[in-house]
Structure formats: C-alpha cells, structure tokens
XYZ file of C-alpha atoms in Angstrom:
786
model
C 115.083 104.833 129.256
C 113.640 101.333 128.739
C 110.411 102.389 130.449
C 110.074 105.219 127.938
C 110.615 102.832 125.037
C 108.137 100.318 126.457
C 105.513 103.052 126.766
C 106.231 104.255 123.203
C 105.977 100.738 121.806
C 102.718 100.116 123.631
C 101.366 103.371 122.178
C 102.449 102.247 118.688
C 100.784 98.874 119.268
C 97.486 100.560 120.113
C 97.627 102.761 116.997
C 98.378 99.832 114.687
C 95.609 97.796 116.291
C 93.143 100.630 115.687
C 94.166 100.856 112.026
C 93.734 97.110 111.553
C 90.334 97.208 113.203
C 89.226 100.045 110.932
C 90.378 98.218 107.786
C 88.889 94.832 108.749
C 85.718 95.818 110.573
C 84.681 98.360 107.950
C 83.877 95.659 105.421
C 84.547 92.288 107.094
C 83.463 92.456 110.726
C 82.958 88.698 110.839
C 86.667 87.858 110.498
C 87.544 87.805 114.215
C 90.040 84.939 113.779
C 92.065 87.142 111.461
C 92.238 89.849 114.115
C 93.510 87.392 116.699
C 96.253 86.105 114.416
C 97.375 89.590 113.388
C 97.471 90.730 117.022
C 99.653 87.748 117.935
C 102.108 88.553 115.144
C 102.019 92.201 116.134
C 102.982 91.440 119.722
C 105.894 89.277 118.551
C 106.957 92.089 116.240
C 107.010 94.669 119.017
C 109.126 92.345 121.158
C 111.667 92.179 118.320
C 111.594 95.960 117.955
C 112.111 96.436 121.687
C 115.047 94.023 121.619
C 116.520 95.897 118.673
C 116.204 99.302 120.392
C 117.868 98.089 123.591
C 120.683 96.456 121.606
C 121.214 99.656 119.627
C 121.317 101.723 122.836
C 123.957 99.470 124.373
C 125.966 99.571 121.123
C 125.768 103.368 120.969
C 126.841 103.747 124.598
C 129.774 101.390 124.089
C 131.153 102.422 120.693
C 129.659 105.689 119.460
C 130.947 108.178 121.988
C 132.410 110.393 119.219
C 129.449 111.019 116.888
C 125.772 110.878 117.777
C 123.534 110.787 114.720
C 121.110 113.536 115.692
C 121.441 116.120 112.906
C 123.464 118.438 115.148
C 127.044 119.046 114.040
C 128.325 119.843 117.531
C 130.791 117.033 118.352
C 134.447 118.024 118.586
C 135.465 115.416 116.009
C 133.708 117.388 113.234
C 136.481 119.997 113.519
C 138.898 117.383 112.151
C 136.693 116.469 109.176
C 137.602 116.998 105.544
C 135.663 120.101 104.503
C 134.153 121.175 101.172
C 132.609 124.615 100.748
C 133.301 125.660 97.141
C 129.975 124.533 95.657
C 128.845 126.233 92.433
C 125.459 126.715 90.790
C 124.738 123.786 88.451
C 121.004 124.414 87.935
C 120.792 126.688 86.087
C 124.205 125.575 84.894
C 126.088 128.857 85.290
C 129.060 127.708 87.393
C 128.686 130.859 89.513
C 129.082 131.118 93.268
C 125.758 130.697 95.131
C 124.254 133.543 97.150
C 124.158 131.295 100.241
C 126.927 129.163 101.725
C 127.006 125.384 102.007
C 129.640 123.480 103.981
C 130.034 119.708 103.670
C 132.153 117.711 106.115
C 133.294 114.099 105.727
C 134.662 111.741 108.385
C 135.643 108.140 107.690
C 135.606 105.503 110.440
C 135.994 101.743 110.570
C 132.192 101.472 110.347
C 131.592 103.812 107.437
C 131.233 107.415 106.306
C 129.774 110.271 108.342
C 128.753 113.221 106.143
C 127.225 116.479 107.310
C 125.745 119.465 105.445
C 125.538 122.951 106.907
C 123.046 124.862 104.735
C 122.805 128.627 105.161
C 119.226 129.787 104.593
C 116.761 132.152 106.214
C 114.285 130.210 108.307
C 111.249 131.788 106.631
C 112.459 130.672 103.181
C 112.918 126.987 103.978
C 110.630 124.265 102.624
C 109.999 121.355 105.003
C 107.257 119.387 103.223
C 107.400 115.680 103.988
C 107.817 113.114 101.211
C 107.561 109.347 101.361
C 110.455 106.988 100.743
C 111.828 107.445 97.203
C 109.110 109.985 96.376
C 109.681 113.324 94.652
C 110.294 116.027 97.231
C 109.182 119.661 97.364
C 111.388 120.257 100.414
C 114.951 121.536 100.447
C 117.328 118.613 100.249
C 120.945 117.411 100.197
C 122.434 114.747 97.947
C 125.541 112.597 98.439
C 126.821 110.537 95.501
C 129.522 107.934 96.210
C 131.602 105.751 93.929
C 132.963 103.205 96.439
C 135.333 101.646 93.902
C 136.593 104.971 92.564
C 136.421 103.597 89.018
C 133.362 105.355 87.603
C 131.215 102.278 86.901
C 128.720 102.385 89.814
C 127.640 105.442 91.808
C 125.296 105.280 94.816
C 123.060 108.255 95.575
C 121.673 109.225 98.998
C 119.127 112.038 99.427
C 118.021 113.675 102.694
C 115.253 116.281 102.807
C 114.565 118.973 105.380
C 111.097 117.408 105.584
C 112.759 114.230 106.993
C 112.193 112.255 103.831
C 114.825 110.198 102.007
C 115.628 108.702 98.622
C 118.370 106.447 97.334
C 119.363 104.840 94.062
C 122.218 103.678 91.870
C 123.800 105.001 88.667
C 125.288 102.314 86.430
C 127.264 102.490 83.194
C 125.790 104.916 80.678
C 124.460 107.010 83.609
C 121.352 104.815 83.870
C 119.639 105.519 87.209
C 117.723 102.906 89.205
C 115.750 104.198 92.186
C 114.485 100.731 93.151
C 117.659 100.040 95.168
C 117.351 100.574 98.930
C 120.331 100.528 101.280
C 120.817 100.255 105.057
C 121.890 103.830 105.867
C 120.580 106.450 108.254
C 120.259 110.214 108.695
C 118.919 113.010 110.892
C 118.165 116.713 110.258
C 117.998 119.776 112.521
C 117.623 123.549 112.251
C 118.610 126.805 113.927
C 118.001 130.448 113.044
C 120.676 130.729 110.327
C 121.201 127.174 109.000
C 119.611 123.804 108.579
C 121.705 120.657 108.923
C 121.698 117.073 107.732
C 123.854 114.342 109.226
C 124.241 111.095 107.296
C 125.826 107.742 108.130
C 126.644 105.336 105.296
C 128.198 102.010 106.392
C 130.965 100.340 104.381
C 128.837 97.184 104.283
C 126.321 98.879 101.993
C 128.233 97.993 98.805
C 131.083 95.747 97.630
C 134.296 97.470 96.546
C 137.814 96.370 95.524
C 140.280 95.274 98.177
C 142.580 98.056 99.333
C 146.346 97.791 99.444
C 148.338 96.445 102.387
C 148.067 99.790 104.215
C 144.255 99.604 103.998
C 144.216 102.899 102.084
C 142.046 103.207 99.039
C 140.154 105.701 96.940
C 136.508 106.603 96.773
C 134.889 109.376 94.743
C 132.322 111.834 96.087
C 129.849 114.386 94.809
C 127.694 116.716 96.907
C 124.600 118.632 95.868
C 122.192 120.943 97.592
C 118.775 121.879 96.192
C 117.392 125.244 97.270
C 113.688 124.957 96.437
C 112.834 128.593 97.164
C 115.467 129.868 94.724
C 114.917 127.048 92.237
C 118.668 126.361 92.223
C 121.069 123.461 92.736
C 124.628 123.806 94.053
C 127.272 121.126 93.541
C 130.823 120.078 94.260
C 132.666 119.190 92.133
C 131.378 121.261 89.217
C 129.212 118.623 87.534
C 125.698 117.208 87.794
C 123.818 113.992 87.118
C 122.389 115.508 83.917
C 125.813 115.299 82.265
C 126.789 112.148 80.373
C 130.219 111.976 82.055
C 128.862 112.575 85.574
C 130.064 109.210 86.912
C 133.639 109.905 85.789
C 133.712 113.466 87.202
C 133.421 112.848 90.946
C 136.053 114.074 93.427
C 138.671 111.544 94.582
C 139.266 111.086 98.310
C 141.797 108.797 99.999
C 140.290 106.713 102.800
C 141.156 103.733 104.951
C 138.885 100.979 103.710
C 138.108 98.120 106.098
C 138.912 94.484 105.329
C 136.487 92.819 107.721
C 133.650 90.554 106.671
C 129.981 91.289 107.389
C 126.780 89.273 107.473
C 123.212 90.483 107.542
C 120.077 88.354 107.811
C 116.640 89.666 106.825
C 113.921 87.330 108.091
C 110.382 88.259 107.218
C 106.879 87.191 108.042
C 103.726 88.173 106.207
C 100.096 87.351 106.764
C 97.616 88.038 103.982
C 93.858 87.687 104.285
C 92.141 87.468 100.897
C 88.505 88.333 101.496
C 87.436 87.320 97.984
C 88.921 83.834 98.252
C 88.145 83.661 101.993
C 91.601 82.353 102.802
C 94.611 83.398 104.834
C 98.192 82.954 103.708
C 101.092 82.974 106.136
C 104.614 83.217 104.719
C 107.905 83.021 106.557
C 111.266 83.319 104.864
C 114.607 85.060 104.946
C 117.198 86.862 102.847
C 120.901 86.519 103.597
C 123.600 89.026 102.676
C 127.160 87.887 103.413
C 130.367 89.708 102.544
C 133.215 87.259 103.284
C 135.542 90.053 102.128
C 134.752 93.641 101.255
C 134.957 92.867 97.524
C 132.688 89.800 97.594
C 128.991 89.599 98.298
C 126.657 86.620 98.427
C 122.923 87.261 98.503
C 120.554 84.352 98.993
C 116.889 83.944 99.736
C 114.726 81.080 100.972
C 110.978 81.093 100.459
C 111.190 84.761 99.525
C 108.324 87.164 99.903
C 108.030 88.886 96.559
C 104.716 90.514 97.306
C 104.770 94.294 96.973
C 103.645 96.693 99.668
C 103.458 99.416 97.011
C 101.051 98.950 94.103
C 101.918 99.537 90.442
C 100.508 102.543 88.656
C 97.415 101.926 86.528
C 98.267 102.247 82.835
C 95.790 101.843 79.991
C 97.907 100.358 77.202
C 96.230 99.493 73.878
C 99.459 99.581 71.864
C 101.557 96.647 70.665
C 104.466 97.707 72.927
C 104.588 96.154 76.380
C 104.656 98.408 79.472
C 107.878 98.069 81.482
C 107.333 98.077 85.261
C 109.976 98.621 87.919
C 110.834 96.097 90.626
C 110.884 96.786 94.380
C 111.706 93.253 95.547
C 114.731 93.280 97.844
C 116.680 90.386 96.316
C 116.480 91.910 92.821
C 117.396 95.439 93.909
C 120.269 94.684 96.296
C 123.446 95.756 94.431
C 121.973 94.747 91.077
C 123.759 97.421 89.027
C 126.439 95.047 87.690
C 123.676 93.238 85.755
C 122.086 96.490 84.533
C 122.646 96.598 80.771
C 119.967 98.668 79.132
C 119.302 100.984 76.247
C 116.574 103.227 74.943
C 114.298 100.291 74.084
C 115.733 97.227 75.853
C 116.932 95.777 79.152
C 118.937 92.571 79.262
C 117.588 91.666 82.709
C 113.962 92.498 83.524
C 113.532 90.890 86.934
C 109.737 91.241 86.812
C 109.842 88.190 84.489
C 111.116 86.133 87.437
C 108.316 85.060 89.726
C 105.870 86.491 87.191
C 103.002 84.722 85.452
C 103.472 81.005 84.952
C 103.318 79.267 81.569
C 100.175 77.350 82.541
C 96.626 77.979 81.413
C 95.763 79.726 84.684
C 98.566 82.244 84.131
C 98.944 82.628 87.909
C 102.020 84.271 89.461
C 104.828 81.788 90.156
C 106.325 81.120 93.578
C 110.111 81.144 93.867
C 111.778 78.287 95.692
C 115.185 79.898 96.127
C 117.544 82.392 94.568
C 121.228 83.185 94.979
C 123.509 85.943 93.701
C 127.307 86.288 93.912
C 129.327 89.452 93.210
C 133.105 89.853 93.088
C 134.480 93.390 92.666
C 138.154 93.943 91.817
C 140.393 96.728 90.562
C 140.083 95.633 86.926
C 137.449 92.909 86.598
C 134.038 92.492 88.239
C 132.224 89.158 88.189
C 128.630 88.213 88.981
C 126.267 85.269 88.795
C 122.587 84.944 89.681
C 120.417 81.822 89.681
C 116.685 81.549 90.430
C 114.401 78.523 90.545
C 110.614 78.809 90.426
C 108.295 76.314 92.055
C 105.875 74.152 90.055
C 102.277 75.360 89.982
C 99.104 73.329 89.600
C 99.333 73.262 85.792
C 102.894 74.378 84.966
C 106.470 73.502 85.769
C 108.604 76.224 87.275
C 110.980 78.221 85.091
C 114.737 78.272 85.689
C 116.854 81.429 85.309
C 120.620 81.911 85.188
C 122.587 85.103 84.534
C 126.379 85.496 84.449
C 128.319 88.727 84.094
C 131.902 90.005 83.726
C 133.100 93.592 83.386
C 136.592 94.901 82.607
C 137.259 98.482 83.776
C 139.935 100.754 82.346
C 140.888 104.306 83.210
C 138.646 105.833 80.558
C 136.310 103.045 79.567
C 134.925 99.578 80.106
C 133.887 96.436 78.264
C 131.855 93.520 79.587
C 129.418 90.747 78.802
C 126.236 89.321 80.248
C 124.885 85.848 79.380
C 121.302 84.940 80.343
C 119.690 81.520 80.119
C 116.011 80.669 80.648
C 114.424 77.220 80.674
C 110.608 77.058 80.287
C 109.742 73.337 80.372
C 105.967 73.751 80.212
C 106.120 75.221 76.707
C 109.328 73.370 75.747
C 111.272 76.590 75.230
C 114.800 77.623 76.190
C 116.486 80.930 75.392
C 120.101 82.025 75.542
C 120.666 85.787 75.294
C 123.850 87.790 75.580
C 125.140 91.348 75.338
C 128.638 92.783 75.097
C 128.522 96.322 76.458
C 131.217 98.978 76.152
C 131.863 102.591 77.084
C 134.469 105.334 76.708
C 134.721 108.764 78.335
C 137.116 111.603 77.707
C 136.548 115.199 78.768
C 133.268 116.276 77.105
C 132.888 113.145 74.958
C 131.026 110.032 76.100
C 130.443 106.842 74.055
C 128.605 103.664 75.064
C 126.606 100.863 73.507
C 126.021 97.118 73.302
C 126.146 94.178 70.878
C 123.142 91.857 71.352
C 122.539 88.177 70.589
C 119.780 85.649 71.264
C 119.348 81.935 70.516
C 115.867 80.440 70.878
C 115.073 76.731 70.988
C 111.394 75.824 70.677
C 109.185 74.700 67.804
C 111.168 77.016 65.509
C 114.816 77.599 66.386
C 116.229 81.049 65.660
C 119.279 83.253 66.164
C 118.920 87.017 66.556
C 121.384 89.899 66.532
C 121.334 93.582 67.413
C 123.403 96.516 68.554
C 123.308 100.061 69.895
C 125.781 102.957 69.731
C 125.376 106.172 71.720
C 127.497 109.316 71.511
C 127.180 112.384 73.714
C 129.294 115.483 73.070
C 129.189 118.504 75.336
C 130.479 121.535 73.448
C 130.363 123.830 76.508
C 128.238 124.397 79.628
C 125.255 125.445 77.548
C 125.300 123.085 74.582
C 125.249 119.296 74.236
C 124.467 116.930 71.362
C 123.458 113.263 71.387
C 123.389 110.587 68.703
C 121.883 107.095 69.069
C 122.109 104.245 66.581
C 119.950 101.138 67.019
C 120.016 97.935 64.957
C 117.713 95.043 65.989
C 116.993 92.240 63.542
C 113.716 90.313 63.189
C 114.829 87.270 65.208
C 116.256 89.072 68.244
C 114.360 87.818 71.321
C 115.014 89.177 74.828
C 111.604 89.110 76.499
C 111.960 85.732 78.235
C 114.320 87.264 80.800
C 114.754 90.853 79.645
C 112.714 93.541 77.941
C 112.613 94.490 74.259
C 110.111 97.133 73.169
C 110.347 95.883 69.596
C 112.744 94.221 67.147
C 112.982 94.512 63.327
C 114.307 98.048 63.604
C 117.068 100.274 62.241
C 117.007 103.707 63.833
C 119.016 106.926 64.070
C 118.152 109.467 66.752
C 119.740 112.938 66.859
C 119.098 115.481 69.608
C 120.605 118.720 70.810
C 120.080 120.897 73.881
C 121.027 124.524 74.354
C 120.722 126.482 77.605
C 120.223 130.247 77.343
C 120.711 132.291 80.523
C 119.517 135.906 80.129
C 121.585 138.495 81.963
C 120.064 140.673 84.650
C 117.178 140.115 87.067
C 114.826 142.404 85.130
C 114.231 139.681 82.537
C 111.018 137.700 82.844
C 112.925 134.419 82.460
C 116.070 133.364 84.318
C 116.839 130.448 81.972
C 115.515 129.010 78.705
C 116.205 125.440 77.576
C 115.964 124.666 73.857
C 115.661 121.014 72.822
C 115.422 119.593 69.340
C 115.343 115.956 68.228
C 114.777 113.874 65.116
C 114.305 110.103 64.767
C 114.750 108.319 61.431
C 113.910 104.613 61.249
C 112.985 101.726 58.985
C 112.559 97.985 59.352
C 114.355 95.086 57.715
C 111.751 95.001 54.944
C 113.047 98.470 53.996
C 109.758 100.065 54.920
C 110.318 103.640 56.063
C 108.741 104.114 59.476
C 107.353 107.554 60.391
C 110.086 110.134 60.988
C 109.624 112.002 64.264
C 110.646 115.617 64.876
C 110.467 117.273 68.301
C 111.024 120.879 69.394
C 110.726 121.864 73.059
C 111.254 125.181 74.831
C 111.329 125.201 78.642
C 111.462 128.647 80.226
C 111.969 129.179 83.962
C 110.736 132.467 85.394
C 112.449 134.534 88.076
C 110.169 132.992 90.739
C 111.046 129.427 89.549
C 107.823 128.706 87.667
C 108.213 126.816 84.376
C 106.478 127.288 81.033
C 106.903 124.414 78.562
C 105.892 124.407 74.913
C 106.434 121.280 72.842
C 105.737 120.399 69.198
C 105.906 116.856 67.825
C 105.571 116.251 64.115
C 105.485 112.720 62.686
C 105.730 112.272 58.934
C 103.762 109.756 56.902
C 105.242 106.280 57.102
C 104.616 102.614 57.773
C 103.347 101.401 61.146
C 104.447 97.758 61.280
C 103.159 97.062 64.815
C 99.558 98.258 64.865
C 98.143 95.161 63.104
C 99.969 92.789 65.505
C 101.945 90.969 62.842
C 99.304 91.038 60.117
C 101.045 93.457 57.800
C 102.276 97.034 57.807
C 99.989 100.011 57.361
C 101.042 103.336 55.853
C 99.721 106.180 57.982
C 99.432 109.865 57.212
C 101.452 112.478 59.065
C 100.486 113.483 62.614
C 100.936 116.534 64.823
C 101.057 116.985 68.585
C 101.108 120.319 70.455
C 101.661 120.573 74.217
C 101.565 123.527 76.593
C 102.487 123.060 80.230
C 102.656 125.419 83.200
C 104.428 124.304 86.380
C 104.081 126.537 89.409
C 106.983 127.081 91.854
C 107.567 124.197 94.270
C 108.073 126.502 97.237
C 105.026 127.329 99.315
C 102.196 125.143 100.548
C 100.407 124.833 97.192
C 101.900 123.599 93.932
C 100.138 122.748 90.665
C 100.769 121.768 87.050
C 98.483 122.396 84.078
C 98.833 120.483 80.786
C 96.991 121.335 77.571
C 97.435 118.964 74.634
C 96.113 119.115 71.049
C 97.097 116.070 68.993
C 96.290 113.507 66.321
C 96.064 109.808 67.186
C 94.279 108.440 64.137
C 94.100 109.031 60.382
C 92.628 112.510 60.032
C 90.869 113.587 63.221
C 92.075 115.451 66.281
C 92.095 114.944 70.041
C 92.380 117.409 72.900
C 93.201 116.848 76.534
C 93.560 118.770 79.764
C 95.257 117.620 82.957
C 95.538 119.351 86.314
C 97.863 118.055 89.014
C 98.300 119.664 92.428
C 99.619 119.081 95.905
C 98.829 120.966 99.083
C 100.655 120.848 102.400
C 98.024 120.812 105.139
C 101.018 120.827 107.476
C 104.679 120.085 106.837
C 103.924 116.479 107.820
C 100.609 116.069 105.969
C 100.534 116.349 102.179
C 97.543 115.887 99.902
C 98.123 115.453 96.172
C 95.903 114.614 93.268
C 95.357 114.840 89.542
C 92.424 114.870 87.159
C 92.452 114.685 83.367
C 90.168 114.274 80.395
C 90.879 113.483 76.741
C 88.384 113.670 73.871
C 89.236 112.206 70.476
C 87.192 111.905 67.286
C 89.698 109.513 65.669
C 91.420 106.914 67.854
C 93.017 104.211 65.692
C 93.836 100.847 67.314
C 94.452 97.289 66.108
C 93.826 93.843 67.552
C 95.468 90.428 67.384
C 93.329 89.471 64.358
C 94.830 92.276 62.301
C 91.666 94.371 62.337
C 91.965 98.158 62.501
C 89.212 100.211 64.051
C 88.798 103.947 64.505
C 86.722 105.083 67.484
C 85.526 108.271 68.990
C 86.714 108.044 72.548
C 86.915 109.833 75.853
C 89.487 109.072 78.530
C 88.917 110.186 82.120
C 91.372 109.764 84.972
C 91.801 110.882 88.540
C 94.126 109.997 91.382
C 94.724 111.154 94.922
C 97.138 110.528 97.766
C 97.149 111.575 101.394
C 100.548 111.189 103.032
C 100.878 111.716 106.781
C 104.097 111.479 108.757
C 102.394 110.566 112.015
C 105.485 110.436 114.205
C 109.198 109.860 113.715
C 109.638 106.849 111.375
C 105.868 106.298 111.107
C 103.894 106.963 107.953
C 100.305 106.550 106.854
C 99.304 106.845 103.205
C 95.905 106.590 101.557
C 95.886 106.591 97.776
C 93.582 105.792 94.917
C 93.660 105.787 91.142
C 90.889 105.391 88.584
C 90.527 105.634 84.832
C 87.803 105.017 82.270
C 87.836 104.720 78.481
C 84.614 105.054 76.492
C 84.957 104.101 72.823
C 82.026 104.483 70.428
C 81.029 105.090 66.804
C 83.392 102.435 65.504
C 84.640 102.698 61.951
C 86.252 99.716 60.295
C 89.516 100.726 58.622
C 90.393 98.551 55.615
C 93.868 98.241 54.177
C 95.550 96.238 51.433
C 99.069 96.251 50.045
C 100.049 98.311 53.114
C 97.720 101.148 52.118
C 94.576 102.323 53.879
C 91.662 102.022 51.456
C 89.083 103.766 53.578
C 86.841 103.549 56.623
C 83.167 102.856 57.126
C 80.731 102.491 60.006
C 81.092 99.037 61.498
C 78.171 97.669 63.466
C 80.110 94.465 64.173
C 82.557 96.316 66.401
C 80.488 97.254 69.472
C 81.094 100.286 71.601
C 82.933 99.495 74.810
C 83.771 100.974 78.170
C 86.791 99.849 80.207
C 87.681 101.031 83.668
C 90.108 100.217 86.499
C 90.076 101.281 90.134
C 92.738 100.772 92.793
C 92.642 101.856 96.436
C 95.293 101.322 99.094
C 95.690 102.201 102.750
C 99.206 101.625 104.049
C 100.848 102.058 107.431
C 104.635 101.819 107.678
C 106.747 101.824 110.809
C 110.504 101.963 110.252
C 112.286 100.921 113.427
C 115.753 100.537 111.858
C 117.317 100.723 108.378
C 115.717 98.034 106.165
C 113.573 96.943 109.124
C 109.904 97.796 108.742
C 106.404 96.861 109.721
C 103.748 97.209 107.018
C 99.995 97.000 107.261
C 98.373 97.294 103.843
C 94.728 97.185 102.876
C 94.131 96.981 99.103
C 90.894 96.990 97.135
C 91.013 96.925 93.313
C 88.224 96.594 90.795
C 87.804 96.387 87.028
C 84.830 97.029 84.781
C 84.026 96.296 81.150
C 80.836 96.670 79.148
C 79.785 96.721 75.523
C 76.926 98.553 73.907
C 75.143 101.749 74.837
C 74.106 103.711 76.709
C 77.229 103.541 78.869
C 76.885 103.233 82.618
C 77.565 106.477 84.468
C 81.008 106.937 85.998
C 79.580 107.123 89.514
C 77.758 103.802 89.092
C 80.888 102.191 87.607
C 82.988 103.279 90.584
C 80.327 102.024 92.967
C 80.286 98.640 91.191
C 84.081 98.390 91.262
C 84.176 99.213 94.952
C 81.360 96.872 95.971
C 82.502 93.976 93.746
C 86.300 94.141 93.829
C 88.638 91.807 91.950
C 91.145 92.182 94.786
C 90.184 92.680 98.417
C 92.867 91.903 100.974
C 94.732 93.026 104.037
C 98.403 92.252 104.576
C 100.562 92.421 107.669
C 104.297 92.218 107.049
C 107.448 92.601 109.082
C 111.009 92.618 107.736
C 113.839 92.725 110.254
C 117.557 93.185 109.690
C 119.969 91.388 112.031
C-alpha cells in the first residue's frame, strides 16, 4: 500500500512541477533560483503528505473497523442508524410527497456524526457536473444542516454534490448566511443503477457546543435536504427550508451522547511568493492554533498569520458614494465567527477585511498582523466571546489595535446580546468605540429581530452616534409571507473603522410581500409563479425626502425548470444626499428600470442566462444593456463558464469629491471566463479571467443650487476618460486532508486609464494590461492540519 502511495505522490510531484515550470518559464525563464526554492518546498510538502497518509491508514485500521468513508452504505452498523425518509417537496413549496424516495441515516459516535443519503433516481437523469469548493453547483446534491447547541442561534450547513464538489457555511441569528466558513469534515459519493449515495462524516470538534449533562446525553437539531436538478425540485425533512425566516428554530431535535474530551488542532503554513514586478521573493512561515479545552470552549490563536488570499476578489467598477463590501476567506476570521456576526440590511458590526487592510500611512500599503487571538465559551443560556488583533508597524504608520467582546443570552423563543468593538489608530490619533445590542423573537410563523447601535469617536472632533433596526417577518401560510424593516441611523453614527456602514443619516421603512402561485395540472406552461412586491420610503435627518423605490417582480418556472423573470423598478423624484460627496443634496427626477431575464434549466451539459435591461441612470436619458452568461460541461469533471455584457447609456450622472456633477455618455463592456478541471481525486486546476472597460465621453456639467438642478451644458474642462481592469489567475489545488491543502497560484492583473479621444481599442488595452501588469506573481502555499 505504501508503494502505491509513494508512486502516486511522485506522480503528483511531477504534475505540480510541470505547472510551475509553465507559469514561470512562460514569462520569466531567467528565475531559476525561484524554481529551486519552490522544488525544495514541494519535496518537503510531499513528505508531510506521505506521513499524513500513512498515519491516517494506521488510524483507520486501528479504530474505524465499523464505518469506512467510501460513499457505500454497506456496513452492518447502518442497519442500526436512526432513519428519516418522510421528506416533502419544499421547492416549489407544496409540502407534497416527492415522486422519488430519499432515505437519510444518522449514526453518532465518540468522534462525530456519520450521515448517509440514499437518493432514488434513474441513472440517465442524474447530473454529475463538478463544482469547485463553495461554488454554485449544477449537479444533484444533498444538504445537512446541524444546530450543535440545539438552541436555534447557530446552524452549520454541509453540502455534498454528486459531482464530488462540496460547500459549507453558517447561519447566524436573523438567518444571515456566511459561506466563508470552512470546516474540517469529509465525504464520499457513489452510484448504482437505482440510487446515488453520499456518506458524510462531521467531527464533534468542528464547533463548540454547551456541556451535556452528567449522562453525556444532549440535544442537537438536524435538517436534511436533497436537490433534484433534473426535476427542479428540493425535498426536505423536517418540513421547512432556509428561505423561511424561522428556519433555524424549525430543525428536528435528536438526542445524542455528546463527548466531553478536549481537542487541539495546529495549522502550520508556509508560503513562498515571487513578485516579478518588484523582483523579490517573500517567504512566510506561521501557524494557527485551535484548542478546545472543553467542548464548550474554543481558543483560536495565530502567529505571523498568512492572510494572503489564494482566491482573488471579483472586479467591481464602483463610482458611487457607497463602499463595496467584500467577503473574507482568511481562516482565523472565518473559524466559528458566527457569534460576532451582527448585521443588517446596510451594516455589519464586524467587517474583518478592515483588519490587516490598508495602513493609515501615506503609502496606504496593506498591514501585517503580528498576532491574533479569539476565545469562545458556549453555554446553555449565555455565550461569551472575545477577539483581539494587533497589527505590525509599517514604514510610515503605526499598527492599529482591534478588540471585540461579545455576550449572548438565549431563551426558548428568543435572544438578546451585545457586542462592543474598540479600535485604536495611533497614526491618525483616532479611537472608536462601537456597540450593538441585538435581539430576536420567534413564534410559529412570526419572526422579529433587530439591533440598537452606538458609536463614540475620539479624534479632532469627538462625536456620539446612535441607530437602530427592527425587522418583522410574518408567514401567513405556505404561499404568502410579508416583511417589514425599519432603519434609523443618525448623522454621527460611525462603524467603518471596524465594521461596515453603507450610509448613515437615514430613516427608512421597507415593506415587501411574496406570494407563491402553484398552478394545478401538468398541462400548464408554468409549474410555479412567484410574485414579489416591495416599497422603500426614506428621508434623512434634514427632513429631505429621499427617492421612494417601488419594485414588482414575477418569476415563473416552466415545467422543464426554466425560469422567466420580469422586474420593474420605479423610483420617484427625491433628494440624493450622497452623490455630491457631502457637498449638498440634489433633487433628482423619477427613474425607471425594466429587466427581463431567461434562465435555462440547469440539467444537461449546457446552461445559459440572458438578461435584457432598459433603465435610467441620469436625469432624463436612458440606458440599455444585454448580458449573456453560460456554462458548458466538456465532461463531468471539466466545466467551462463565461459571461459577456455591454451597456450603453446617453445619460450617466456621477459626482466627485469636489461636489461636481457630470453627465456622460458611456459604454460599459465586461467579459469573464473560468475553466475548472477536476484532474484527479482531490486535485483541481482552475484558469479564470475577468475584464471590464468604461468609456465616458461628451461630458455635460450639471449645475445645482438650493438642492435643485439648474441645467446642464457641454463641459470641455471635464475630459473624456477610459478606465479598465484585467485580472488573470491560474490556480492548482491539492487537498490531501480536510483543511490541509497545497496551492500554486499564478496571478497577473493590470489596470488602464486614459483621458481624451480617440480611445484606444479594447484589444490594444488588453494587450497593454497583459504586457505591463500592476501585479505579476506566483505563490506556492501549503497549509497542514495536525
């Protein structure tokens, strides 16, 4: 057996070496020293992997003689499992019995939970398309949702696809879902002529939970779902789904014997980055520590952490006054972070991308983090948490200090808690204290949640800010639900030092209602029709009425699972108090926005989406856009996807920091592509790129006074401009154990900006961005879980 593994590892080594040679020698053949260093690290990595495989084999032979995780439900012990087979159709939400059977079995051991799905389905109707980690899947898949505490405040979700892909994430209070979390669990799938199977192992160490009683017995809550892509249906037990506001309180209770033993996991890492632009190599070595002294306590610490991302952010062209909120994939900030997750429609109390982000110096470079530590204590009634992070000093700025504390009281039907954040920014002599008291209540079809917000800023001008949110969701029956949101944020509320606040100075009421119509009989063209209506009324603290927004959407699903979406947005005349960047409000005329969308069925090798949009984004003129997205399965293991879009506008109104308003004629072009190849078991190669370009011309200066637009005129002082971004990435990932991976990433990004005309052709812009990149690097990284 060891000879087989040694041969396999040597084969993997050769493949990785070839990939590195392609990436380096294609553009930088002179960097032979880099190749030598990467090969040395690669050999050390494979030795660690080999050691891990042998250790796992010995462990399996010694302790796992009852269940082998192979996707085959053939061990005798499965006959003693707790069985669930009464799943009902929850999408469309009819509550009817499915046409095909699904059997779920659950076994609890001292190590964790073993869960199996037996999915009846004709072999020719199954979808096996591969999807990357935490990527949307077009394959049939199973979902397990687990509330380890049994108290409805945190629910972990685990997804397994027939295409051997996986996803995971966490639901926190208010049914907010975070797919950045990644846990150390495992799975396998298999098939026969009548069924396909998934077998899942979820260790107890994956999450903290309250101590059990003296007999070790305790309660967890479970929910199972199956998605049948060919039929366009979802089946669930119990009869609920994640789309319902009270989903977290509606899971099925199961008595289990919870362990009391402590666990410790160490995640050392090593990364080597060669920056070809700067002609320098950077070697980083560090480690994360996860220690559970008891099952209800968890300490997470990191030393010299690697917060570089192996997955690039999406390119977004944002010319508005509202900041773009990006997600976080860094392990320390995603590991059981849900206790600190207090968020609303326009705010988050803890935006971890602020930590280790740009420094306060003139260079605005990303900050290194010296160390970080997080402590969680989960009990039957009260949960406690604290997190502290210290940044390192840079060449022209002192490091920032962050501290967050959290308590949460949990009742049978509700909760109340508080978070207190503190940030010290010595370079700009600024410190901020922010706090939120969050609350929630659930009963039958009624769900209520919200938060009271406070901030205290000490800098050149001290200030205190207040705010609050209140959300109500009422589900009349299976087909009809209504939501109401109240938001109150005063002018001095400040959360962006450690959190995220889209805007302050706002009073807002949002009302929305959804109705599901299910036509009877299969002769109807549509099998379900979703009606959605919403209205948003808002003003600021100067009593200026902001534009009222009305939305009407109809989503119709055909008998073959295609979707047709029509959407109308109407915005009344009102004051825009953000567009001039603090230089006064501007009263705009009403605007309209019409959208038509066709989404083809996900089953089959080819899937596409077509969007047609006719809208107003200025004072009087109109814009139109078209977008085509598609994916094609070359094989079940090789998926190509891409999108292309174009927008033309004769009236694009934007503002700048000087308070000037300008209307342009503009065109926006975008394309993206991704090739995803599951090379072998646990090995993945992806090649992706994204590009956009904005051409703005025929500038008209828009003058306003006393909040009213006086007119517009040709403005020769505002030159035409073209802005473009390009990002390319080649990434190889080898997963040799849960949370243990080898990454090789080659990234090449370029930007382009010009003023005046004629504009440079798109092809020449792309060539310039590729040949003169802002970012040109290759990274080798290994993360290993002990």
